[in-house]
């Protein structure tokens, strides 16, 4: 495993990933979406096949994957992005129920 991937594997806090990869972030965004961002980062890295790249290209690829994951949540949310199973399985709500749809029990 490459140096950068070994380093990332030892990190746990989202802030540590941003610092290690020198990607700027707003703490407020991270406070709300940290798990979603890290999950998307992991998906982006798998899709880009970073582990298969030359070691010299991996740092920049990791930066790009994290920056992309972060930008997804600047204007969206975990619920909208459906990052976790609980959100994926959720049926879309109709948002409005007319009085005719209500039934009373007698």
JSON list of C-alpha atoms in Angstrom, two decimals, residues 36-87:
[
{"chain": "A", "resi": 36, "resn": "UNK", "atom": "CA", "xyz": [-21.87, 11.61, 4.46]},
{"chain": "A", "resi": 37, "resn": "UNK", "atom": "CA", "xyz": [-18.78, 13.38, 3.12]},
{"chain": "A", "resi": 38, "resn": "UNK", "atom": "CA", "xyz": [-16.44, 10.59, 4.26]},
{"chain": "A", "resi": 39, "resn": "UNK", "atom": "CA", "xyz": [-18.70, 7.92, 2.78]},
{"chain": "A", "resi": 40, "resn": "UNK", "atom": "CA", "xyz": [-18.86, 9.78, -0.55]},
{"chain": "A", "resi": 41, "resn": "UNK", "atom": "CA", "xyz": [-15.07, 10.25, -0.40]},
{"chain": "A", "resi": 42, "resn": "UNK", "atom": "CA", "xyz": [-14.65, 6.49, -0.02]},
{"chain": "A", "resi": 43, "resn": "UNK", "atom": "CA", "xyz": [-17.03, 5.86, -2.94]},
{"chain": "A", "resi": 44, "resn": "UNK", "atom": "CA", "xyz": [-15.19, 8.41, -5.10]},
{"chain": "A", "resi": 45, "resn": "UNK", "atom": "CA", "xyz": [-11.84, 6.77, -4.34]},
{"chain": "A", "resi": 46, "resn": "UNK", "atom": "CA", "xyz": [-13.17, 3.33, -5.23]},
{"chain": "A", "resi": 47, "resn": "UNK", "atom": "CA", "xyz": [-14.73, 4.63, -8.45]},
{"chain": "A", "resi": 48, "resn": "UNK", "atom": "CA", "xyz": [-11.47, 6.38, -9.42]},
{"chain": "A", "resi": 49, "resn": "UNK", "atom": "CA", "xyz": [-9.48, 3.23, -8.55]},
{"chain": "A", "resi": 50, "resn": "UNK", "atom": "CA", "xyz": [-6.98, 5.29, -6.57]},
{"chain": "A", "resi": 51, "resn": "UNK", "atom": "CA", "xyz": [-5.37, 2.18, -5.06]},
{"chain": "A", "resi": 52, "resn": "UNK", "atom": "CA", "xyz": [-4.42, 1.01, -8.57]},
{"chain": "A", "resi": 53, "resn": "UNK", "atom": "CA", "xyz": [-2.80, 4.33, -9.55]},
{"chain": "A", "resi": 54, "resn": "UNK", "atom": "CA", "xyz": [0.89, 5.08, -9.51]},
{"chain": "A", "resi": 55, "resn": "UNK", "atom": "CA", "xyz": [1.89, 6.32, -6.08]},
{"chain": "A", "resi": 56, "resn": "UNK", "atom": "CA", "xyz": [2.92, 9.67, -7.59]},
{"chain": "A", "resi": 57, "resn": "UNK", "atom": "CA", "xyz": [-0.68, 10.27, -8.75]},
{"chain": "A", "resi": 58, "resn": "UNK", "atom": "CA", "xyz": [-2.49, 9.10, -5.63]},
{"chain": "A", "resi": 59, "resn": "UNK", "atom": "CA", "xyz": [-2.19, 12.23, -3.48]},
{"chain": "A", "resi": 60, "resn": "UNK", "atom": "CA", "xyz": [-3.75, 14.48, -6.12]},
{"chain": "A", "resi": 61, "resn": "UNK", "atom": "CA", "xyz": [-6.45, 11.88, -6.85]},
{"chain": "A", "resi": 62, "resn": "UNK", "atom": "CA", "xyz": [-7.30, 11.66, -3.14]},
{"chain": "A", "resi": 63, "resn": "UNK", "atom": "CA", "xyz": [-7.48, 15.46, -2.93]},
{"chain": "A", "resi": 64, "resn": "UNK", "atom": "CA", "xyz": [-9.84, 15.55, -5.89]},
{"chain": "A", "resi": 65, "resn": "UNK", "atom": "CA", "xyz": [-12.04, 12.80, -4.45]},
{"chain": "A", "resi": 66, "resn": "UNK", "atom": "CA", "xyz": [-12.34, 14.54, -1.08]},
{"chain": "A", "resi": 67, "resn": "UNK", "atom": "CA", "xyz": [-12.94, 17.99, -2.59]},
{"chain": "A", "resi": 68, "resn": "UNK", "atom": "CA", "xyz": [-15.65, 16.52, -4.82]},
{"chain": "A", "resi": 69, "resn": "UNK", "atom": "CA", "xyz": [-17.32, 14.75, -1.90]},
{"chain": "A", "resi": 70, "resn": "UNK", "atom": "CA", "xyz": [-17.24, 17.94, 0.15]},
{"chain": "A", "resi": 71, "resn": "UNK", "atom": "CA", "xyz": [-18.68, 20.06, -2.67]},
{"chain": "A", "resi": 72, "resn": "UNK", "atom": "CA", "xyz": [-21.61, 17.65, -3.03]},
{"chain": "A", "resi": 73, "resn": "UNK", "atom": "CA", "xyz": [-22.73, 18.59, 0.47]},
{"chain": "A", "resi": 74, "resn": "UNK", "atom": "CA", "xyz": [-22.25, 22.34, 0.20]},
{"chain": "A", "resi": 75, "resn": "UNK", "atom": "CA", "xyz": [-25.62, 22.61, -1.53]},
{"chain": "A", "resi": 76, "resn": "UNK", "atom": "CA", "xyz": [-27.24, 19.30, -0.64]},
{"chain": "A", "resi": 77, "resn": "UNK", "atom": "CA", "xyz": [-27.89, 17.15, 2.41]},
{"chain": "A", "resi": 78, "resn": "UNK", "atom": "CA", "xyz": [-27.47, 13.55, 3.44]},
{"chain": "A", "resi": 79, "resn": "UNK", "atom": "CA", "xyz": [-31.21, 12.99, 3.07]},
{"chain": "A", "resi": 80, "resn": "UNK", "atom": "CA", "xyz": [-31.25, 14.36, -0.50]},
{"chain": "A", "resi": 81, "resn": "UNK", "atom": "CA", "xyz": [-28.11, 12.45, -1.49]},
{"chain": "A", "resi": 82, "resn": "UNK", "atom": "CA", "xyz": [-29.43, 9.22, 0.10]},
{"chain": "A", "resi": 83, "resn": "UNK", "atom": "CA", "xyz": [-25.99, 8.15, 1.27]},
{"chain": "A", "resi": 84, "resn": "UNK", "atom": "CA", "xyz": [-27.14, 5.63, 3.87]},
{"chain": "A", "resi": 85, "resn": "UNK", "atom": "CA", "xyz": [-29.53, 2.69, 3.67]},
{"chain": "A", "resi": 86, "resn": "UNK", "atom": "CA", "xyz": [-32.06, 4.29, 6.00]},
{"chain": "A", "resi": 87, "resn": "UNK", "atom": "CA", "xyz": [-32.53, 7.12, 3.48]}
]
